[in-house]
Amino acid sequence: MSDKRHSYVVEGSYAHRSCKVLDGSRRVVAEIKRKEAMVGGVSFGLEVFLLIVQPGFDSGFAMALVLLLDQIFS
């Protein structure tokens, strides 16, 4: 295995819409979560999710990652 550091790592399960994007220092810079209703915890399904982007991280790049993951897992 190479000792090269990765700029970003996606951990979790995109198929379940539960994953995080980590930067080189393992800090969470973006997160994908399934959206649930506030009352009763009802899930909207896999096609409805939240993309949470931390300040300072490019939201366009975060969305591009989501689109790439969607193409891979569709």
PDB file of C-alpha atoms in Angstrom:
ATOM      1  CA  MET A   1       0.000   0.000   0.000  1.00  0.00           C
ATOM      2  CA  SER A   2       1.236   3.504  -0.781  1.00  0.00           C
ATOM      3  CA  ASP A   3       2.214   6.018   1.914  1.00  0.00           C
ATOM      4  CA  LYS A   4       0.657   8.867  -0.080  1.00  0.00           C
ATOM      5  CA  ARG A   5      -1.866  10.931   1.825  1.00  0.00           C
ATOM      6  CA  HIS A   6      -5.272  11.390   0.253  1.00  0.00           C
ATOM      7  CA  SER A   7      -6.793  14.829  -0.047  1.00  0.00           C
ATOM      8  CA  TYR A   8     -10.308  13.587   0.706  1.00  0.00           C
ATOM      9  CA  VAL A   9     -11.779  10.289   1.859  1.00  0.00           C
ATOM     10  CA  VAL A  10     -15.441   9.242   1.751  1.00  0.00           C
ATOM     11  CA  GLU A  11     -16.389   6.926   4.615  1.00  0.00           C
ATOM     12  CA  GLY A  12     -19.700   5.224   5.230  1.00  0.00           C
ATOM     13  CA  SER A  13     -22.425   3.996   2.939  1.00  0.00           C
ATOM     14  CA  TYR A  14     -23.654   6.235   0.145  1.00  0.00           C
ATOM     15  CA  ALA A  15     -26.187   3.535  -0.757  1.00  0.00           C
ATOM     16  CA  HIS A  16     -27.793   4.171   2.660  1.00  0.00           C
ATOM     17  CA  ARG A  17     -27.156   7.943   2.411  1.00  0.00           C
ATOM     18  CA  SER A  18     -24.995   7.860   5.496  1.00  0.00           C
ATOM     19  CA  CYS A  19     -21.437   8.951   4.772  1.00  0.00           C
ATOM     20  CA  LYS A  20     -18.849  11.590   5.566  1.00  0.00           C
ATOM     21  CA  VAL A  21     -16.206  13.381   3.513  1.00  0.00           C
ATOM     22  CA  LEU A  22     -12.965  13.739   5.461  1.00  0.00           C
ATOM     23  CA  ASP A  23     -10.035  15.957   4.572  1.00  0.00           C
ATOM     24  CA  GLY A  24      -6.362  14.962   4.829  1.00  0.00           C
ATOM     25  CA  SER A  25      -6.324  15.610   8.578  1.00  0.00           C
ATOM     26  CA  ARG A  26      -9.422  13.385   9.055  1.00  0.00           C
ATOM     27  CA  ARG A  27     -11.681  16.377   9.798  1.00  0.00           C
ATOM     28  CA  VAL A  28     -15.302  16.037   8.580  1.00  0.00           C
ATOM     29  CA  VAL A  29     -15.828  18.649   5.847  1.00  0.00           C
ATOM     30  CA  ALA A  30     -19.147  17.379   4.474  1.00  0.00           C
ATOM     31  CA  GLU A  31     -21.726  14.817   5.483  1.00  0.00           C
ATOM     32  CA  ILE A  32     -24.626  13.073   3.774  1.00  0.00           C
ATOM     33  CA  LYS A  33     -27.520  11.981   5.991  1.00  0.00           C
ATOM     34  CA  ARG A  34     -30.962  10.575   5.335  1.00  0.00           C
ATOM     35  CA  LYS A  35     -33.628  13.180   5.943  1.00  0.00           C
ATOM     36  CA  GLU A  36     -36.230  12.309   8.551  1.00  0.00           C
ATOM     37  CA  ALA A  37     -39.422  14.085   9.531  1.00  0.00           C
ATOM     38  CA  MET A  38     -39.237  16.083  12.743  1.00  0.00           C
ATOM     39  CA  VAL A  39     -42.426  14.470  14.087  1.00  0.00           C
ATOM     40  CA  GLY A  40     -42.362  10.723  14.488  1.00  0.00           C
ATOM     41  CA  GLY A  41     -38.946  10.157  12.870  1.00  0.00           C
ATOM     42  CA  VAL A  42     -40.504   9.087   9.546  1.00  0.00           C
ATOM     43  CA  SER A  43     -37.955   8.589   6.769  1.00  0.00           C
ATOM     44  CA  PHE A  44     -38.559  10.190   3.369  1.00  0.00           C
ATOM     45  CA  GLY A  45     -36.687   7.436   1.507  1.00  0.00           C
ATOM     46  CA  LEU A  46     -33.196   7.262   0.035  1.00  0.00           C
ATOM     47  CA  GLU A  47     -33.791   9.885  -2.645  1.00  0.00           C
ATOM     48  CA  VAL A  48     -34.304  12.609   0.004  1.00  0.00           C
ATOM     49  CA  PHE A  49     -31.195  13.407   2.007  1.00  0.00           C
ATOM     50  CA  LEU A  50     -29.266  16.237   3.641  1.00  0.00           C
ATOM     51  CA  LEU A  51     -25.884  17.480   2.443  1.00  0.00           C
ATOM     52  CA  ILE A  52     -24.180  19.273   5.317  1.00  0.00           C
ATOM     53  CA  VAL A  53     -21.120  21.295   4.291  1.00  0.00           C
ATOM     54  CA  GLN A  54     -18.778  22.809   6.869  1.00  0.00           C
ATOM     55  CA  PRO A  55     -17.784  26.486   6.537  1.00  0.00           C
ATOM     56  CA  GLY A  56     -14.734  26.919   4.324  1.00  0.00           C
ATOM     57  CA  PHE A  57     -15.377  23.785   2.257  1.00  0.00           C
ATOM     58  CA  ASP A  58     -16.493  24.345  -1.338  1.00  0.00           C
ATOM     59  CA  SER A  59     -20.194  23.458  -1.494  1.00  0.00           C
ATOM     60  CA  GLY A  60     -20.004  23.007  -5.285  1.00  0.00           C
ATOM     61  CA  PHE A  61     -17.254  20.420  -4.840  1.00  0.00           C
ATOM     62  CA  ALA A  62     -19.327  18.679  -2.151  1.00  0.00           C
ATOM     63  CA  MET A  63     -22.304  18.490  -4.522  1.00  0.00           C
ATOM     64  CA  ALA A  64     -20.042  17.195  -7.311  1.00  0.00           C
ATOM     65  CA  LEU A  65     -18.976  14.369  -4.983  1.00  0.00           C
ATOM     66  CA  VAL A  66     -22.644  13.553  -4.348  1.00  0.00           C
ATOM     67  CA  LEU A  67     -23.340  13.447  -8.098  1.00  0.00           C
ATOM     68  CA  LEU A  68     -20.325  11.181  -8.702  1.00  0.00           C
ATOM     69  CA  LEU A  69     -21.345   8.839  -5.888  1.00  0.00           C
ATOM     70  CA  ASP A  70     -24.889   8.759  -7.256  1.00  0.00           C
ATOM     71  CA  GLN A  71     -23.586   7.767 -10.701  1.00  0.00           C
ATOM     72  CA  ILE A  72     -21.406   5.043  -9.170  1.00  0.00           C
ATOM     73  CA  PHE A  73     -24.202   3.564  -7.047  1.00  0.00           C
ATOM     74  CA  SER A  74     -27.134   3.979  -9.455  1.00  0.00           C
TER      75      SER A  74
END
